[in-house]
PDB file of C-alpha atoms in Angstrom:
ATOM      1  CA  MET A   1     -11.821   6.517   3.591  1.00  0.00           C
ATOM      2  CA  THR A   2     -14.065   3.450   3.399  1.00  0.00           C
ATOM      3  CA  ASN A   3     -15.320   1.532   6.422  1.00  0.00           C
ATOM      4  CA  ILE A   4     -13.332  -1.441   7.701  1.00  0.00           C
ATOM      5  CA  THR A   5     -15.132  -4.740   7.097  1.00  0.00           C
ATOM      6  CA  SER A   6     -14.195  -8.417   7.344  1.00  0.00           C
ATOM      7  CA  SER A   7     -12.993  -8.299   3.720  1.00  0.00           C
ATOM      8  CA  ASN A   8     -11.352  -4.875   4.045  1.00  0.00           C
ATOM      9  CA  ARG A   9      -8.920  -5.092   6.938  1.00  0.00           C
ATOM     10  CA  LEU A  10      -6.025  -3.072   5.549  1.00  0.00           C
ATOM     11  CA  LEU A  11      -5.516   0.661   5.957  1.00  0.00           C
ATOM     12  CA  LEU A  12      -2.878   2.251   3.739  1.00  0.00           C
ATOM     13  CA  ALA A  13      -1.437   4.991   5.947  1.00  0.00           C
ATOM     14  CA  SER A  14      -0.132   6.976   2.978  1.00  0.00           C
ATOM     15  CA  GLY A  15      -1.486   9.505   0.526  1.00  0.00           C
ATOM     16  CA  SER A  16       0.646   8.105  -2.299  1.00  0.00           C
ATOM     17  CA  PRO A  17      -1.407   7.213  -5.386  1.00  0.00           C
ATOM     18  CA  ARG A  18       1.474   5.004  -6.537  1.00  0.00           C
ATOM     19  CA  ARG A  19       1.338   2.823  -3.414  1.00  0.00           C
ATOM     20  CA  ALA A  20      -2.429   2.577  -3.808  1.00  0.00           C
ATOM     21  CA  GLU A  21      -2.019   1.508  -7.436  1.00  0.00           C
ATOM     22  CA  LEU A  22       0.443  -1.224  -6.442  1.00  0.00           C
ATOM     23  CA  LEU A  23      -1.996  -2.635  -3.869  1.00  0.00           C
ATOM     24  CA  GLU A  24      -4.764  -2.530  -6.459  1.00  0.00           C
ATOM     25  CA  GLN A  25      -2.468  -4.256  -8.955  1.00  0.00           C
ATOM     26  CA  ILE A  26      -2.304  -7.375  -6.767  1.00  0.00           C
ATOM     27  CA  GLY A  27      -5.996  -7.221  -5.826  1.00  0.00           C
ATOM     28  CA  VAL A  28      -5.804  -6.098  -2.192  1.00  0.00           C
ATOM     29  CA  VAL A  29      -8.966  -4.537  -0.762  1.00  0.00           C
ATOM     30  CA  PHE A  30      -8.005  -1.559   1.401  1.00  0.00           C
ATOM     31  CA  SER A  31      -8.920   1.897   2.620  1.00  0.00           C
ATOM     32  CA  GLN A  32      -6.556   4.862   2.514  1.00  0.00           C
ATOM     33  CA  CYS A  33      -5.879   7.577   5.057  1.00  0.00           C
ATOM     34  CA  PRO A  34      -2.806   9.850   4.781  1.00  0.00           C
ATOM     35  CA  PRO A  35      -1.211  10.195   8.246  1.00  0.00           C
ATOM     36  CA  SER A  36      -0.107  13.442   9.815  1.00  0.00           C
ATOM     37  CA  VAL A  37       3.533  12.574  10.515  1.00  0.00           C
ATOM     38  CA  PRO A  38       6.342  15.166  10.229  1.00  0.00           C
ATOM     39  CA  GLU A  39       8.982  13.951   7.762  1.00  0.00           C
ATOM     40  CA  GLN A  40      12.077  15.415   9.362  1.00  0.00           C
ATOM     41  CA  LYS A  41      15.334  13.514   9.723  1.00  0.00           C
ATOM     42  CA  GLU A  42      16.895  13.709  13.164  1.00  0.00           C
ATOM     43  CA  ALA A  43      20.525  14.815  13.438  1.00  0.00           C
ATOM     44  CA  LEU A  44      22.115  11.464  14.295  1.00  0.00           C
ATOM     45  CA  GLU A  45      19.810   9.203  12.267  1.00  0.00           C
ATOM     46  CA  THR A  46      21.101   7.234   9.298  1.00  0.00           C
ATOM     47  CA  PRO A  47      18.845   7.277   6.207  1.00  0.00           C
ATOM     48  CA  GLN A  48      17.891   3.670   7.006  1.00  0.00           C
ATOM     49  CA  GLU A  49      16.924   4.521  10.591  1.00  0.00           C
ATOM     50  CA  TYR A  50      15.045   7.597   9.401  1.00  0.00           C
ATOM     51  CA  ILE A  51      12.724   5.848   6.957  1.00  0.00           C
ATOM     52  CA  GLN A  52      12.158   2.877   9.254  1.00  0.00           C
ATOM     53  CA  ARG A  53      11.068   5.273  11.989  1.00  0.00           C
ATOM     54  CA  LEU A  54       8.733   7.098   9.598  1.00  0.00           C
ATOM     55  CA  ALA A  55       7.162   3.845   8.378  1.00  0.00           C
ATOM     56  CA  GLN A  56       6.499   2.809  11.971  1.00  0.00           C
ATOM     57  CA  GLU A  57       5.117   6.219  12.953  1.00  0.00           C
ATOM     58  CA  LYS A  58       2.819   6.265   9.924  1.00  0.00           C
ATOM     59  CA  SER A  59       1.429   2.818  10.724  1.00  0.00           C
ATOM     60  CA  VAL A  60       0.770   3.883  14.335  1.00  0.00           C
ATOM     61  CA  ALA A  61      -0.909   7.087  13.138  1.00  0.00           C
ATOM     62  CA  GLY A  62      -3.088   5.014  10.804  1.00  0.00           C
ATOM     63  CA  LEU A  63      -4.302   2.845  13.664  1.00  0.00           C
ATOM     64  CA  LEU A  64      -4.956   5.802  15.945  1.00  0.00           C
ATOM     65  CA  ALA A  65      -6.964   7.581  13.235  1.00  0.00           C
ATOM     66  CA  THR A  66      -9.356   4.629  12.912  1.00  0.00           C
ATOM     67  CA  PRO A  67     -12.062   4.248  15.606  1.00  0.00           C
ATOM     68  CA  GLU A  68     -12.760   0.572  14.837  1.00  0.00           C
ATOM     69  CA  GLN A  69      -9.319  -0.969  15.295  1.00  0.00           C
ATOM     70  CA  ALA A  70     -10.381  -4.584  15.926  1.00  0.00           C
ATOM     71  CA  GLY A  71      -8.974  -6.726  13.131  1.00  0.00           C
ATOM     72  CA  LEU A  72      -7.389  -3.731  11.403  1.00  0.00           C
ATOM     73  CA  TRP A  73      -3.861  -3.679  10.005  1.00  0.00           C
ATOM     74  CA  ALA A  74      -2.223  -0.348   9.092  1.00  0.00           C
ATOM     75  CA  LEU A  75       0.510  -0.181   6.461  1.00  0.00           C
ATOM     76  CA  GLY A  76       3.093   2.597   6.710  1.00  0.00           C
ATOM     77  CA  ALA A  77       5.883   3.129   4.194  1.00  0.00           C
ATOM     78  CA  ASP A  78       8.577   5.633   3.334  1.00  0.00           C
ATOM     79  CA  THR A  79      10.977   5.813   0.387  1.00  0.00           C
ATOM     80  CA  VAL A  80      14.203   7.747  -0.139  1.00  0.00           C
ATOM     81  CA  VAL A  81      16.970   7.849  -2.716  1.00  0.00           C
ATOM     82  CA  LEU A  82      20.553   7.591  -1.505  1.00  0.00           C
ATOM     83  CA  CYS A  83      23.364   8.744  -3.814  1.00  0.00           C
ATOM     84  CA  GLY A  84      26.629   7.953  -2.063  1.00  0.00           C
ATOM     85  CA  GLU A  85      26.129   9.547   1.348  1.00  0.00           C
ATOM     86  CA  ARG A  86      23.649  12.106   0.038  1.00  0.00           C
ATOM     87  CA  LEU A  87      19.985  11.655   0.938  1.00  0.00           C
ATOM     88  CA  LEU A  88      17.664  12.742  -1.889  1.00  0.00           C
ATOM     89  CA  GLU A  89      14.031  13.361  -0.972  1.00  0.00           C
ATOM     90  CA  LYS A  90      11.450  15.405  -2.891  1.00  0.00           C
ATOM     91  CA  PRO A  91      13.067  18.383  -4.688  1.00  0.00           C
ATOM     92  CA  ARG A  92      12.280  21.765  -3.151  1.00  0.00           C
ATOM     93  CA  ASP A  93      12.566  23.620  -6.456  1.00  0.00           C
ATOM     94  CA  PHE A  94      14.280  23.399  -9.854  1.00  0.00           C
ATOM     95  CA  THR A  95      17.700  24.280  -8.437  1.00  0.00           C
ATOM     96  CA  ASP A  96      17.429  21.421  -5.944  1.00  0.00           C
ATOM     97  CA  PHE A  97      16.152  19.074  -8.671  1.00  0.00           C
ATOM     98  CA  GLU A  98      18.974  20.044 -11.062  1.00  0.00           C
ATOM     99  CA  SER A  99      21.520  19.313  -8.345  1.00  0.00           C
ATOM    100  CA  MET A 100      19.937  15.892  -7.748  1.00  0.00           C
ATOM    101  CA  MET A 101      19.933  14.951 -11.425  1.00  0.00           C
ATOM    102  CA  SER A 102      23.543  16.072 -11.856  1.00  0.00           C
ATOM    103  CA  ALA A 103      24.524  13.833  -8.925  1.00  0.00           C
ATOM    104  CA  LEU A 104      22.563  10.847 -10.292  1.00  0.00           C
ATOM    105  CA  SER A 105      23.664  11.252 -13.927  1.00  0.00           C
ATOM    106  CA  GLY A 106      25.721   8.357 -15.249  1.00  0.00           C
ATOM    107  CA  ARG A 107      26.008   6.562 -11.928  1.00  0.00           C
ATOM    108  CA  GLU A 108      24.314   4.050  -9.646  1.00  0.00           C
ATOM    109  CA  HIS A 109      22.234   4.969  -6.607  1.00  0.00           C
ATOM    110  CA  SER A 110      20.131   3.189  -3.985  1.00  0.00           C
ATOM    111  CA  VAL A 111      16.374   3.398  -3.533  1.00  0.00           C
ATOM    112  CA  LEU A 112      15.421   2.464   0.027  1.00  0.00           C
ATOM    113  CA  THR A 113      11.873   1.723   1.166  1.00  0.00           C
ATOM    114  CA  ALA A 114      10.860   0.845   4.711  1.00  0.00           C
ATOM    115  CA  ILE A 115       7.469  -0.762   5.307  1.00  0.00           C
ATOM    116  CA  CYS A 116       5.659  -1.476   8.557  1.00  0.00           C
ATOM    117  CA  LEU A 117       2.460  -3.530   8.780  1.00  0.00           C
ATOM    118  CA  ARG A 118       0.928  -3.195  12.237  1.00  0.00           C
ATOM    119  CA  SER A 119      -2.155  -4.303  14.143  1.00  0.00           C
ATOM    120  CA  GLN A 120      -3.044  -3.670  17.794  1.00  0.00           C
ATOM    121  CA  HIS A 121      -0.943  -6.657  18.868  1.00  0.00           C
ATOM    122  CA  ARG A 122       1.522  -7.556  16.090  1.00  0.00           C
ATOM    123  CA  GLN A 123       3.976  -5.876  13.747  1.00  0.00           C
ATOM    124  CA  PHE A 124       5.941  -6.852  10.635  1.00  0.00           C
ATOM    125  CA  SER A 125       8.561  -4.566   9.169  1.00  0.00           C
ATOM    126  CA  CYS A 126      11.432  -4.588   6.705  1.00  0.00           C
ATOM    127  CA  LEU A 127      13.812  -2.418   4.717  1.00  0.00           C
ATOM    128  CA  VAL A 128      14.334  -3.047   0.983  1.00  0.00           C
ATOM    129  CA  GLU A 129      17.106  -1.682  -1.249  1.00  0.00           C
ATOM    130  CA  THR A 130      17.159  -1.515  -5.055  1.00  0.00           C
ATOM    131  CA  ARG A 131      20.123  -0.334  -7.109  1.00  0.00           C
ATOM    132  CA  VAL A 132      19.334   1.927 -10.074  1.00  0.00           C
ATOM    133  CA  ARG A 133      21.778   3.280 -12.653  1.00  0.00           C
ATOM    134  CA  PHE A 134      20.985   6.431 -14.650  1.00  0.00           C
ATOM    135  CA  ARG A 135      22.239   7.046 -18.156  1.00  0.00           C
ATOM    136  CA  GLN A 136      24.329  10.164 -18.753  1.00  0.00           C
ATOM    137  CA  LEU A 137      21.956  13.144 -18.665  1.00  0.00           C
ATOM    138  CA  SER A 138      22.359  16.346 -20.638  1.00  0.00           C
ATOM    139  CA  VAL A 139      21.489  19.767 -19.249  1.00  0.00           C
ATOM    140  CA  GLN A 140      18.635  19.933 -21.759  1.00  0.00           C
ATOM    141  CA  SER A 141      17.185  16.571 -20.743  1.00  0.00           C
ATOM    142  CA  ILE A 142      17.239  17.605 -17.065  1.00  0.00           C
ATOM    143  CA  GLN A 143      15.388  20.819 -17.892  1.00  0.00           C
ATOM    144  CA  ASP A 144      12.906  19.042 -20.151  1.00  0.00           C
ATOM    145  CA  TYR A 145      12.081  16.410 -17.531  1.00  0.00           C
ATOM    146  CA  TRP A 146      11.473  19.081 -14.885  1.00  0.00           C
ATOM    147  CA  HIS A 147       9.004  20.829 -17.181  1.00  0.00           C
ATOM    148  CA  THR A 148       6.898  17.645 -17.456  1.00  0.00           C
ATOM    149  CA  GLY A 149       5.829  18.372 -13.864  1.00  0.00           C
ATOM    150  CA  GLU A 150       6.483  14.790 -12.804  1.00  0.00           C
ATOM    151  CA  PRO A 151       9.558  15.229 -10.544  1.00  0.00           C
ATOM    152  CA  ALA A 152       8.043  17.649  -7.999  1.00  0.00           C
ATOM    153  CA  ASP A 153       6.516  15.098  -5.609  1.00  0.00           C
ATOM    154  CA  LYS A 154       8.926  12.201  -6.164  1.00  0.00           C
ATOM    155  CA  ALA A 155      11.689  11.028  -3.833  1.00  0.00           C
ATOM    156  CA  GLY A 156      14.941  11.543  -5.700  1.00  0.00           C
ATOM    157  CA  GLY A 157      13.140  13.735  -8.228  1.00  0.00           C
ATOM    158  CA  TYR A 158      11.997  11.002 -10.622  1.00  0.00           C
ATOM    159  CA  GLY A 159       9.248   8.436 -11.174  1.00  0.00           C
ATOM    160  CA  ILE A 160      10.420   5.179 -12.737  1.00  0.00           C
ATOM    161  CA  GLN A 161       6.812   4.158 -13.405  1.00  0.00           C
ATOM    162  CA  GLY A 162       6.265   7.299 -15.489  1.00  0.00           C
ATOM    163  CA  MET A 163       8.275   9.510 -17.801  1.00  0.00           C
ATOM    164  CA  GLY A 164      11.295   9.106 -15.525  1.00  0.00           C
ATOM    165  CA  ALA A 165      11.779   5.629 -16.989  1.00  0.00           C
ATOM    166  CA  ALA A 166      13.658   7.360 -19.817  1.00  0.00           C
ATOM    167  CA  LEU A 167      16.400   8.325 -17.342  1.00  0.00           C
ATOM    168  CA  VAL A 168      17.162   4.751 -16.280  1.00  0.00           C
ATOM    169  CA  GLU A 169      19.902   2.597 -17.792  1.00  0.00           C
ATOM    170  CA  SER A 170      19.551  -0.453 -15.527  1.00  0.00           C
ATOM    171  CA  ILE A 171      17.985  -1.713 -12.304  1.00  0.00           C
ATOM    172  CA  SER A 172      19.059  -4.395  -9.846  1.00  0.00           C
ATOM    173  CA  GLY A 173      16.423  -5.555  -7.384  1.00  0.00           C
ATOM    174  CA  SER A 174      12.730  -4.861  -6.838  1.00  0.00           C
ATOM    175  CA  TYR A 175      11.043  -2.608  -9.401  1.00  0.00           C
ATOM    176  CA  SER A 176       7.996  -2.014  -7.188  1.00  0.00           C
ATOM    177  CA  ASN A 177      10.355  -0.875  -4.430  1.00  0.00           C
ATOM    178  CA  VAL A 178      11.496   1.992  -6.664  1.00  0.00           C
ATOM    179  CA  VAL A 179       7.852   2.911  -7.261  1.00  0.00           C
ATOM    180  CA  GLY A 180       7.373   3.060  -3.488  1.00  0.00           C
ATOM    181  CA  LEU A 181       6.103  -0.287  -2.162  1.00  0.00           C
ATOM    182  CA  PRO A 182       8.157  -3.509  -2.484  1.00  0.00           C
ATOM    183  CA  LEU A 183       5.493  -6.112  -3.224  1.00  0.00           C
ATOM    184  CA  GLU A 184       7.975  -8.979  -2.968  1.00  0.00           C
ATOM    185  CA  ALA A 185       8.467  -8.120   0.715  1.00  0.00           C
ATOM    186  CA  LEU A 186       4.894  -7.054   1.422  1.00  0.00           C
ATOM    187  CA  VAL A 187       3.025 -10.144   0.162  1.00  0.00           C
ATOM    188  CA  PRO A 188       4.528 -12.530   2.773  1.00  0.00           C
ATOM    189  CA  MET A 189       3.551 -10.005   5.458  1.00  0.00           C
ATOM    190  CA  LEU A 190      -0.021  -9.899   4.151  1.00  0.00           C
ATOM    191  CA  GLU A 191      -0.132 -13.696   4.278  1.00  0.00           C
ATOM    192  CA  GLN A 192       1.053 -13.723   7.893  1.00  0.00           C
ATOM    193  CA  ALA A 193      -1.584 -11.111   8.741  1.00  0.00           C
ATOM    194  CA  GLY A 194      -4.312 -13.094   6.986  1.00  0.00           C
ATOM    195  CA  ILE A 195      -4.989 -10.309   4.486  1.00  0.00           C
ATOM    196  CA  SER A 196      -6.082 -11.589   1.084  1.00  0.00           C
ATOM    197  CA  TYR A 197      -4.786 -10.466  -2.284  1.00  0.00           C
ATOM    198  CA  TRP A 198      -6.027 -11.336  -5.806  1.00  0.00           C
ATOM    199  CA  GLN A 199      -9.378  -9.941  -4.683  1.00  0.00           C
ATOM    200  CA  GLU A 200     -11.603  -7.285  -6.187  1.00  0.00           C
ATOM    201  CA  ALA A 201      -9.806  -3.961  -6.525  1.00  0.00           C
ATOM    202  CA  LYS A 202     -10.758  -0.999  -4.367  1.00  0.00           C
ATOM    203  CA  SER A 203     -13.806   0.858  -5.715  1.00  0.00           C
TER     204      SER A 203
END
C-alpha cells in the first residue's frame, strides 16, 4: 500500500483487481488494502442488506487499518448476483458453478453492488442494480468456460469484462456495476468528497 498524501486521499478497501482497474480507468489516484471482513450472510438478511453491510464494514476496516486517517476516504464495495430469489456468490467448485450457469442460462438476472465511501466524519453509500440476460448455454459451453479458469473468483461465476462476455445476450443498466464498481454512482461521491479523477493513474 502506498502512503496517503494530499493527492492520494482514497483507499480502496478491496483486493479486487477489477475495481482497481476501474479506478485507474477514470484517473483516480489511490492506494489499495484488502480488508479482513468475513463475508457471511446473516440468517434474516436480504441480499441487499447483506452487501450494504459488507460495503460499510469494509470501508470501516480500511480506515482502521490506516494510521494516518486525517483527510483519508476509504471505499468499500461488495457485489452479488441474484437469480430470482437465489443468491449467487463465488462458485465453490465445478458442481456449484454448473448449477449457477444452468440457473442463469437463457434468462435475466440482477447484479447488485453496494458501495460505501467513508471518512472519519462523513459517509456516502448506495446500492446499484443492473439487469443482465444470458443466452441459452449448452452443457459443453458451461464446461468449456469453467476450464478457462476465469469463473472461480467471480460473483455469479462469470466475468463480463473477460471471456464471460460471450455468455451475455443483453444488459440493462451500468456495465461497470457488473464488473464490480458502478462508476456512474461513484463519481458524484468522489466529487462530494473532493477526490479528483482524470489524474495520473496509480503507479
